[in-house]
GROMACS .gro file of C-alpha atoms in nm:
model
  429
    1MET     CA    1   0.000   0.000   0.000
    2PHE     CA    2   0.118   0.350  -0.085
    3ILE     CA    3   0.010   0.703   0.013
    4ILE     CA    4  -0.033   0.965  -0.260
    5TYR     CA    5  -0.151   1.325  -0.256
    6VAL     CA    6  -0.270   1.536  -0.550
    7ASN     CA    7  -0.236   1.910  -0.507
    8LEU     CA    8  -0.398   2.214  -0.670
    9ASP     CA    9  -0.321   2.520  -0.458
   10TYR     CA   10  -0.240   2.892  -0.456
   11HIS     CA   11   0.129   2.824  -0.524
   12ARG     CA   12   0.049   2.701  -0.875
   13LEU     CA   13  -0.302   2.826  -0.957
   14PRO     CA   14  -0.448   3.179  -0.955
   15LEU     CA   15  -0.788   3.235  -0.794
   16ALA     CA   16  -0.981   3.199  -1.120
   17LEU     CA   17  -0.847   2.845  -1.166
   18ARG     CA   18  -0.876   2.750  -0.798
   19GLU     CA   19  -1.245   2.835  -0.821
   20GLN     CA   20  -1.280   2.596  -1.115
   21PHE     CA   21  -1.125   2.307  -0.919
   22SER     CA   22  -1.307   2.355  -0.588
   23PHE     CA   23  -1.541   2.100  -0.428
   24ALA     CA   24  -1.856   2.253  -0.282
   25ALA     CA   25  -1.924   2.148   0.077
   26GLU     CA   26  -2.251   1.981  -0.019
   27GLN     CA   27  -2.067   1.777  -0.286
   28LEU     CA   28  -1.791   1.644  -0.064
   29ALA     CA   29  -1.968   1.326   0.052
   30GLN     CA   30  -2.059   1.230  -0.303
   31ALA     CA   31  -1.708   1.312  -0.426
   32ASP     CA   32  -1.543   1.102  -0.154
   33GLN     CA   33  -1.765   0.804  -0.236
   34LYS     CA   34  -1.720   0.843  -0.611
   35LEU     CA   35  -1.342   0.857  -0.579
   36ASN     CA   36  -1.340   0.553  -0.351
   37GLN     CA   37  -1.503   0.350  -0.629
   38GLU     CA   38  -1.212   0.416  -0.865
   39LYS     CA   39  -0.973   0.132  -0.938
   40SER     CA   40  -0.662   0.120  -0.717
   41ILE     CA   41  -0.804   0.366  -0.458
   42LEU     CA   42  -0.827   0.196  -0.117
   43GLU     CA   43  -0.876   0.499   0.110
   44ASN     CA   44  -0.923   0.870   0.036
   45VAL     CA   45  -0.977   1.213   0.192
   46ILE     CA   46  -1.061   1.526  -0.009
   47LEU     CA   47  -0.956   1.864   0.132
   48SER     CA   48  -1.103   2.168  -0.045
   49THR     CA   49  -1.055   2.527   0.081
   50CYS     CA   50  -1.033   2.871  -0.076
   51ASN     CA   51  -0.658   2.827  -0.123
   52ARG     CA   52  -0.623   2.460  -0.208
   53THR     CA   53  -0.785   2.145  -0.338
   54GLU     CA   54  -0.600   1.831  -0.233
   55ILE     CA   55  -0.672   1.461  -0.244
   56TYR     CA   56  -0.496   1.217  -0.015
   57ALA     CA   57  -0.527   0.850  -0.109
   58VAL     CA   58  -0.403   0.506  -0.011
   59VAL     CA   59  -0.347   0.308  -0.331
   60ASP     CA   60  -0.237  -0.046  -0.415
   61GLN     CA   61   0.000   0.070  -0.691
   62ILE     CA   62   0.157   0.413  -0.733
   63HIS     CA   63   0.140   0.430  -1.112
   64THR     CA   64  -0.224   0.326  -1.145
   65GLY     CA   65  -0.316   0.528  -0.835
   66ARG     CA   66  -0.176   0.846  -0.991
   67TYR     CA   67  -0.366   0.783  -1.313
   68TYR     CA   68  -0.704   0.719  -1.150
   69LEU     CA   69  -0.673   1.017  -0.918
   70LYS     CA   70  -0.613   1.244  -1.215
   71ARG     CA   71  -0.890   1.079  -1.414
   72PHE     CA   72  -1.131   1.136  -1.126
   73LEU     CA   73  -1.045   1.507  -1.118
   74ALA     CA   74  -1.082   1.534  -1.495
   75ASN     CA   75  -1.423   1.366  -1.490
   76TRP     CA   76  -1.551   1.551  -1.185
   77PHE     CA   77  -1.458   1.896  -1.313
   78ASN     CA   78  -1.533   1.811  -1.678
   79VAL     CA   79  -1.187   1.889  -1.816
   80ASP     CA   80  -0.946   1.675  -2.014
   81LEU     CA   81  -0.653   1.487  -1.861
   82ALA     CA   82  -0.403   1.712  -2.037
   83THR     CA   83  -0.541   2.010  -1.843
   84ILE     CA   84  -0.519   1.823  -1.513
   85ASN     CA   85  -0.160   1.718  -1.592
   86THR     CA   86  -0.072   2.083  -1.649
   87TYR     CA   87  -0.196   2.202  -1.312
   88VAL     CA   88  -0.159   1.924  -1.057
   89MET     CA   89   0.137   1.829  -0.844
   90ILE     CA   90   0.154   1.468  -0.722
   91GLU     CA   91   0.378   1.330  -0.450
   92GLU     CA   92   0.386   0.995  -0.276
   93GLN     CA   93   0.494   0.825   0.044
   94ASP     CA   94   0.724   1.038   0.268
   95ALA     CA   95   0.666   1.353   0.065
   96ALA     CA   96   0.287   1.308   0.082
   97VAL     CA   97   0.283   1.242   0.456
   98THR     CA   98   0.523   1.529   0.524
   99HIS     CA   99   0.304   1.763   0.319
  100LEU     CA  100  -0.006   1.667   0.521
  101PHE     CA  101   0.174   1.746   0.848
  102ARG     CA  102   0.287   2.081   0.706
  103VAL     CA  103  -0.060   2.169   0.578
  104ALA     CA  104  -0.235   2.090   0.908
  105SER     CA  105   0.029   2.289   1.102
  106GLY     CA  106  -0.027   2.595   0.883
  107LEU     CA  107   0.319   2.593   0.725
  108GLU     CA  108   0.175   2.571   0.371
  109SER     CA  109  -0.089   2.839   0.425
  110LEU     CA  110  -0.097   3.175   0.248
  111ILE     CA  111  -0.078   3.328   0.596
  112VAL     CA  112   0.184   3.101   0.751
  113GLY     CA  113   0.083   2.956   1.085
  114GLU     CA  114  -0.286   3.039   1.064
  115PRO     CA  115  -0.494   2.791   1.269
  116GLN     CA  116  -0.807   2.774   1.048
  117ILE     CA  117  -0.656   2.512   0.818
  118LEU     CA  118  -0.640   2.260   1.106
  119GLY     CA  119  -1.016   2.281   1.144
  120GLN     CA  120  -1.057   2.234   0.769
  121VAL     CA  121  -0.832   1.925   0.774
  122LYS     CA  122  -1.035   1.781   1.063
  123ARG     CA  123  -1.365   1.841   0.883
  124ALA     CA  124  -1.232   1.682   0.564
  125PHE     CA  125  -1.113   1.374   0.753
  126PHE     CA  126  -1.433   1.335   0.957
  127ALA     CA  127  -1.642   1.374   0.641
  128ALA     CA  128  -1.443   1.100   0.468
  129GLN     CA  129  -1.460   0.880   0.776
  130ALA     CA  130  -1.838   0.926   0.795
  131ASN     CA  131  -1.863   0.818   0.432
  132ALA     CA  132  -1.649   0.508   0.495
  133THR     CA  133  -1.368   0.615   0.260
  134THR     CA  134  -1.097   0.586   0.526
  135GLY     CA  135  -0.953   0.274   0.686
  136ALA     CA  136  -0.679   0.170   0.926
  137ILE     CA  137  -0.407   0.370   0.747
  138PHE     CA  138  -0.581   0.708   0.725
  139ASN     CA  139  -0.770   0.673   1.052
  140HIS     CA  140  -0.435   0.651   1.227
  141LEU     CA  141  -0.245   0.899   1.008
  142PHE     CA  142  -0.501   1.181   1.026
  143GLN     CA  143  -0.545   1.140   1.401
  144GLU     CA  144  -0.167   1.166   1.439
  145VAL     CA  145  -0.156   1.472   1.212
  146ILE     CA  146  -0.440   1.646   1.398
  147THR     CA  147  -0.281   1.576   1.737
  148PHE     CA  148   0.058   1.699   1.613
  149ALA     CA  149  -0.084   2.021   1.465
  150LYS     CA  150  -0.278   2.096   1.784
  151ARG     CA  151   0.041   2.055   1.985
  152MET     CA  152   0.233   2.285   1.750
  153HIS     CA  153  -0.028   2.560   1.778
  154THR     CA  154  -0.040   2.522   2.157
  155GLU     CA  155   0.334   2.503   2.206
  156TYR     CA  156   0.453   2.771   1.964
  157LYS     CA  157   0.142   2.997   1.938
  158ILE     CA  158   0.257   3.113   1.596
  159SER     CA  159  -0.088   3.252   1.507
  160GLU     CA  160  -0.071   3.501   1.795
  161HIS     CA  161   0.215   3.691   1.633
  162SER     CA  162   0.046   3.952   1.414
  163ILE     CA  163   0.140   3.994   1.050
  164SER     CA  164  -0.053   4.314   0.978
  165SER     CA  165  -0.087   4.651   1.153
  166SER     CA  166  -0.456   4.596   1.228
  167GLN     CA  167  -0.384   4.254   1.381
  168ALA     CA  168  -0.103   4.403   1.588
  169GLY     CA  169  -0.340   4.676   1.705
  170LEU     CA  170  -0.607   4.426   1.805
  171HIS     CA  171  -0.346   4.222   1.992
  172GLN     CA  172  -0.250   4.532   2.192
  173ILE     CA  173  -0.616   4.592   2.270
  174LYS     CA  174  -0.659   4.238   2.398
  175SER     CA  175  -0.338   4.260   2.600
  176HIS     CA  176  -0.458   4.573   2.780
  177LEU     CA  177  -0.825   4.483   2.823
  178GLN     CA  178  -0.770   4.109   2.891
  179ALA     CA  179  -1.127   3.972   2.874
  180LEU     CA  180  -1.325   4.124   2.584
  181GLN     CA  181  -1.667   4.010   2.703
  182GLY     CA  182  -1.871   4.320   2.789
  183LYS     CA  183  -1.628   4.547   2.601
  184GLN     CA  184  -1.710   4.779   2.309
  185LEU     CA  185  -1.480   4.845   2.015
  186ALA     CA  186  -1.520   5.147   1.787
  187ILE     CA  187  -1.379   5.129   1.432
  188VAL     CA  188  -1.354   5.472   1.269
  189GLY     CA  189  -1.318   5.466   0.889
  190LEU     CA  190  -1.424   5.182   0.663
  191GLY     CA  191  -1.159   5.173   0.394
  192GLU     CA  192  -0.944   4.864   0.336
  193MET     CA  193  -0.772   4.878   0.676
  194GLY     CA  194  -1.095   4.948   0.865
  195ARG     CA  195  -1.267   4.653   0.700
  196GLN     CA  196  -0.967   4.431   0.772
  197ALA     CA  197  -0.984   4.537   1.137
  198LEU     CA  198  -1.355   4.447   1.146
  199ASP     CA  199  -1.293   4.104   0.991
  200ASN     CA  200  -1.022   4.029   1.247
  201ALA     CA  201  -1.214   4.171   1.545
  202TYR     CA  202  -1.552   4.013   1.481
  203ASN     CA  203  -1.471   3.672   1.633
  204MET     CA  204  -1.243   3.795   1.912
  205GLY     CA  205  -1.518   3.822   2.174
  206PHE     CA  206  -1.616   4.191   2.183
  207SER     CA  207  -1.974   4.230   2.303
  208HIS     CA  208  -2.031   4.521   2.067
  209ILE     CA  209  -1.853   4.680   1.770
  210VAL     CA  210  -1.955   5.023   1.642
  211LEU     CA  211  -1.866   5.126   1.287
  212VAL     CA  212  -1.819   5.502   1.259
  213ASN     CA  213  -1.807   5.658   0.913
  214ARG     CA  214  -1.870   5.988   0.736
  215THR     CA  215  -2.121   5.813   0.510
  216LEU     CA  216  -2.364   5.651   0.754
  217SER     CA  217  -2.532   5.436   0.487
  218LYS     CA  218  -2.198   5.267   0.410
  219ALA     CA  219  -2.150   5.180   0.779
  220GLN     CA  220  -2.509   5.056   0.809
  221HIS     CA  221  -2.478   4.837   0.500
  222LEU     CA  222  -2.156   4.679   0.630
  223ALA     CA  223  -2.294   4.633   0.984
  224ALA     CA  224  -2.599   4.452   0.845
  225ASN     CA  225  -2.369   4.171   0.725
  226PHE     CA  226  -2.252   4.098   1.081
  227GLY     CA  227  -2.575   4.083   1.283
  228GLN     CA  228  -2.666   4.248   1.611
  229GLN     CA  229  -2.311   4.247   1.746
  230VAL     CA  230  -2.219   4.527   1.503
  231SER     CA  231  -2.394   4.866   1.471
  232ALA     CA  232  -2.331   5.189   1.280
  233ALA     CA  233  -2.294   5.555   1.376
  234PRO     CA  234  -2.214   5.876   1.185
  235LEU     CA  235  -1.881   6.054   1.236
  236THR     CA  236  -2.069   6.345   1.395
  237ASN     CA  237  -2.154   6.116   1.689
  238LEU     CA  238  -1.790   6.015   1.749
  239THR     CA  239  -1.758   6.183   2.091
  240GLU     CA  240  -2.063   5.995   2.223
  241VAL     CA  241  -1.943   5.665   2.075
  242LEU     CA  242  -1.599   5.702   2.234
  243ALA     CA  243  -1.756   5.774   2.572
  244ASP     CA  244  -1.903   5.422   2.567
  245SER     CA  245  -1.603   5.245   2.408
  246ASP     CA  246  -1.317   5.055   2.567
  247ALA     CA  247  -1.102   5.060   2.253
  248VAL     CA  248  -1.093   5.246   1.923
  249ILE     CA  249  -0.925   5.179   1.591
  250THR     CA  250  -0.896   5.465   1.344
  251ALA     CA  251  -0.825   5.422   0.973
  252VAL     CA  252  -0.952   5.742   0.813
  253ALA     CA  253  -0.811   5.905   0.499
  254ALA     CA  254  -0.801   6.262   0.629
  255ARG     CA  255  -0.546   6.542   0.649
  256GLU     CA  256  -0.669   6.653   0.990
  257PRO     CA  257  -0.706   6.438   1.304
  258VAL     CA  258  -1.052   6.304   1.386
  259ILE     CA  259  -0.976   6.242   1.755
  260THR     CA  260  -0.826   6.506   1.985
  261GLU     CA  261  -0.834   6.580   2.356
  262GLN     CA  262  -1.171   6.751   2.308
  263THR     CA  263  -1.315   6.435   2.150
  264LEU     CA  264  -1.202   6.236   2.451
  265THR     CA  265  -1.349   6.453   2.727
  266LYS     CA  266  -1.586   6.171   2.831
  267ARG     CA  267  -1.344   5.885   2.769
  268ARG     CA  268  -1.309   5.572   2.980
  269SER     CA  269  -0.997   5.557   3.195
  270ASN     CA  270  -0.854   5.241   3.038
  271LEU     CA  271  -0.922   5.340   2.675
  272VAL     CA  272  -0.693   5.182   2.414
  273LEU     CA  273  -0.628   5.388   2.098
  274ILE     CA  274  -0.499   5.229   1.775
  275ASP     CA  275  -0.415   5.483   1.503
  276LEU     CA  276  -0.373   5.326   1.157
  277GLY     CA  277  -0.403   5.657   0.974
  278VAL     CA  278  -0.137   5.835   0.771
  279PRO     CA  279  -0.148   6.127   0.842
  280ARG     CA  280  -0.230   6.032   1.200
  281ASN     CA  281  -0.598   6.033   1.290
  282ILE     CA  282  -0.534   6.092   1.660
  283ARG     CA  283  -0.354   6.395   1.799
  284LEU     CA  284  -0.283   6.402   2.171
  285THR     CA  285  -0.051   6.592   2.398
  286PRO     CA  286   0.250   6.385   2.510
  287GLN     CA  287   0.109   6.384   2.864
  288LEU     CA  288  -0.229   6.240   2.756
  289ALA     CA  289  -0.065   5.991   2.518
  290ASP     CA  290   0.137   5.860   2.814
  291GLN     CA  291  -0.177   5.826   3.026
  292LEU     CA  292  -0.367   5.634   2.759
  293HIS     CA  293  -0.272   5.317   2.570
  294TYR     CA  294  -0.194   5.482   2.236
  295TYR     CA  295  -0.023   5.319   1.936
  296ASN     CA  296   0.044   5.480   1.599
  297ILE     CA  297   0.125   5.312   1.266
  298ASP     CA  298   0.503   5.328   1.318
  299GLN     CA  299   0.483   5.162   1.657
  300LEU     CA  300   0.257   4.890   1.517
  301THR     CA  301   0.488   4.838   1.219
  302GLU     CA  302   0.778   4.776   1.459
  303ILE     CA  303   0.567   4.514   1.636
  304VAL     CA  304   0.482   4.347   1.303
  305GLN     CA  305   0.846   4.341   1.193
  306SER     CA  306   0.949   4.189   1.524
  307ASN     CA  307   0.667   3.935   1.493
  308ASN     CA  308   0.774   3.841   1.140
  309GLU     CA  309   1.123   3.758   1.261
  310LEU     CA  310   0.981   3.554   1.548
  311ARG     CA  311   0.731   3.377   1.318
  312GLN     CA  312   1.015   3.268   1.091
  313GLN     CA  313   1.198   3.121   1.389
  314LEU     CA  314   0.882   2.938   1.500
  315VAL     CA  315   0.822   2.808   1.147
  316LYS     CA  316   1.171   2.654   1.149
  317LYS     CA  317   1.108   2.493   1.488
  318ILE     CA  318   0.778   2.339   1.375
  319ALA     CA  319   0.930   2.223   1.046
  320ALA     CA  320   1.214   2.057   1.238
  321GLU     CA  321   0.964   1.845   1.435
  322ILE     CA  322   0.779   1.713   1.132
  323PRO     CA  323   1.041   1.456   1.013
  324VAL     CA  324   1.024   1.288   1.355
  325ALA     CA  325   0.643   1.273   1.336
  326VAL     CA  326   0.663   1.127   0.984
  327GLN     CA  327   0.916   0.866   1.098
  328ASP     CA  328   0.691   0.773   1.393
  329TYR     CA  329   0.400   0.724   1.156
  330TYR     CA  330   0.598   0.493   0.927
  331THR     CA  331   0.727   0.299   1.227
  332TRP     CA  332   0.364   0.240   1.323
  333GLN     CA  333   0.281   0.135   0.967
  334ARG     CA  334   0.569  -0.112   0.953
  335GLN     CA  335   0.450  -0.260   1.281
  336LEU     CA  336   0.096  -0.321   1.156
  337HIS     CA  337   0.172  -0.685   1.078
  338ILE     CA  338   0.275  -0.746   1.439
  339VAL     CA  339  -0.057  -0.626   1.584
  340PRO     CA  340  -0.234  -0.966   1.544
  341VAL     CA  341   0.062  -1.140   1.712
  342ILE     CA  342   0.050  -0.902   2.009
  343LYS     CA  343  -0.326  -0.943   2.031
  344GLU     CA  344  -0.287  -1.321   2.033
  345LEU     CA  345  -0.022  -1.300   2.306
  346ARG     CA  346  -0.255  -1.088   2.522
  347GLU     CA  347  -0.546  -1.328   2.466
  348SER     CA  348  -0.326  -1.627   2.546
  349ALA     CA  349  -0.202  -1.464   2.866
  350LEU     CA  350  -0.555  -1.370   2.973
  351ALA     CA  351  -0.670  -1.725   2.901
  352VAL     CA  352  -0.399  -1.856   3.137
  353GLN     CA  353  -0.513  -1.603   3.396
  354GLY     CA  354  -0.875  -1.714   3.354
  355THR     CA  355  -0.785  -2.080   3.392
  356ALA     CA  356  -0.579  -2.009   3.705
  357LEU     CA  357  -0.861  -1.805   3.858
  358THR     CA  358  -1.116  -2.079   3.788
  359SER     CA  359  -0.887  -2.335   3.954
  360LEU     CA  360  -0.844  -2.104   4.254
  361GLN     CA  361  -1.220  -2.065   4.293
  362ARG     CA  362  -1.263  -2.446   4.298
  363LYS     CA  363  -0.996  -2.488   4.562
  364LEU     CA  364  -1.110  -2.189   4.772
  365PRO     CA  365  -1.492  -2.182   4.737
  366GLU     CA  366  -1.526  -1.968   5.050
  367LEU     CA  367  -1.384  -1.658   4.869
  368ASP     CA  368  -1.648  -1.383   4.840
  369GLU     CA  369  -1.698  -1.152   4.539
  370HIS     CA  370  -1.485  -0.871   4.681
  371GLU     CA  371  -1.193  -1.105   4.750
  372LEU     CA  372  -1.222  -1.253   4.401
  373LYS     CA  373  -1.224  -0.903   4.252
  374VAL     CA  374  -0.902  -0.812   4.437
  375ILE     CA  375  -0.734  -1.138   4.332
  376ARG     CA  376  -0.850  -1.096   3.969
  377LYS     CA  377  -0.710  -0.742   3.961
  378HIS     CA  378  -0.371  -0.849   4.096
  379MET     CA  379  -0.349  -1.150   3.864
  380LYS     CA  380  -0.421  -0.925   3.566
  381SER     CA  381  -0.153  -0.681   3.684
  382ILE     CA  382   0.101  -0.965   3.706
  383VAL     CA  383   0.011  -1.085   3.355
  384ASN     CA  384   0.043  -0.733   3.212
  385GLN     CA  385   0.383  -0.686   3.375
  386LEU     CA  386   0.506  -1.021   3.244
  387ILE     CA  387   0.411  -0.952   2.880
  388LYS     CA  388   0.503  -0.581   2.877
  389GLN     CA  389   0.872  -0.631   2.794
  390PRO     CA  390   0.814  -0.908   2.534
  391ILE     CA  391   0.562  -0.685   2.355
  392LYS     CA  392   0.803  -0.394   2.357
  393THR     CA  393   1.083  -0.615   2.225
  394ILE     CA  394   0.882  -0.770   1.941
  395LYS     CA  395   0.755  -0.427   1.830
  396GLU     CA  396   1.115  -0.312   1.799
  397LEU     CA  397   1.220  -0.631   1.618
  398SER     CA  398   0.923  -0.607   1.378
  399VAL     CA  399   1.082  -0.322   1.184
  400THR     CA  400   1.423  -0.482   1.135
  401THR     CA  401   1.546  -0.664   0.824
  402ASP     CA  402   1.513  -1.002   1.001
  403ALA     CA  403   1.161  -0.925   1.125
  404GLU     CA  404   0.996  -1.236   0.979
  405VAL     CA  405   1.248  -1.473   1.140
  406ASP     CA  406   1.226  -1.292   1.475
  407ILE     CA  407   0.847  -1.295   1.474
  408ASP     CA  408   0.835  -1.668   1.398
  409PHE     CA  409   1.079  -1.736   1.681
  410PHE     CA  410   0.872  -1.516   1.914
  411LYS     CA  411   0.555  -1.709   1.826
  412GLN     CA  412   0.731  -2.042   1.892
  413ILE     CA  413   0.853  -1.929   2.234
  414PHE     CA  414   0.505  -1.825   2.346
  415GLY     CA  415   0.321  -2.111   2.174
  416LEU     CA  416   0.122  -1.885   1.942
  417ASP     CA  417  -0.052  -2.010   1.627
  418GLU     CA  418  -0.036  -2.366   1.760
  419ASP     CA  419  -0.353  -2.455   1.570
  420GLU     CA  420  -0.198  -2.326   1.249
  421ALA     CA  421   0.124  -2.522   1.313
  422THR     CA  422  -0.074  -2.840   1.386
  423ALA     CA  423  -0.277  -2.793   1.068
  424LYS     CA  424   0.044  -2.761   0.865
  425LYS     CA  425   0.178  -3.087   1.015
  426GLU     CA  426  -0.149  -3.265   0.933
  427VAL     CA  427  -0.125  -3.144   0.572
  428ALA     CA  428   0.237  -3.265   0.556
  429LYS     CA  429   0.126  -3.613   0.665
   0.00000   0.00000   0.00000
């Protein structure tokens, strides 16, 4: 069995082509099942996001697997094979498994380190699993990948290091306010940076976000897309809005400041001010700027630059852990053939335990249920301790060049497959 992945992503395809080769969410179950019916495809998972369409498959032969994966894509998207050959990238085995670890960890994302892709990988796997297109190989691999990616995000927190000025500003707001429940954010100006700030802030936990704009209808139209959490106000009401706000982000294209000391006469004591404007939208005296949590575009740019350097270091650390995870997966795969032997050893040991316990009950009929429970527990503990080291040893031997010889010897020592051995002798007679 071999693992293959087929890739169509933002590295190779512009948006117009990625749209053409995208699986709709409602089509995914049908697509998984259809692909699983193709010759040579034993297991499969389809991952389709705005930046990538990828198919991961377990195949019986690499050459035929590659062909039928491409043929499936050509048929599904109604294009010829030549077109598919032009756009797709196909890798197998170590390269395919390594790529999956990198994708789930966010290292292959357009915004490196972003955590959303992990959720998308999980949904793709669970959808395939629900449609019975995964088996022992992918059930184990994807669980390992998901666990690894979770650990990377938890350990390195790469997504917390902002890569844009608006993200850096929001991070400063969260750092100063701590909990955002019950807090109000005001966003002044709805150009590109103001909209980006809204997109990033919407799911952070603010109880209320107020969009302030010269053209009220523009703010109202945008707020309507976000539900009751977001409302609109005209620029003429800015002083009143700021009086009720815990943080403000300004991104206004104006030559003159829109916030001054006079605008902040009714401010809250812990107000955080993020100024994304050039020229600056906020003009304060040095004394007031020191009292408040104020950040201008230059200060935020310094934070972003520092974050970029740190993100690159974290990317290298995560990437360095992936080869070990890939090796661990293949060690597990090579040990698959030993699982039945280990299972048989456990069953044999438990059978001995059961026989001994039955004999003990006959000889000591006066034992009550509690005493039997204690004895049963201790007997099981002894059995587990006795077979622990042999199991560990045979798992290690199962991936060596002499694995078959060692496994046969192991089975002879512990009297496993005796029925099979007897049957072979009877046939020989």
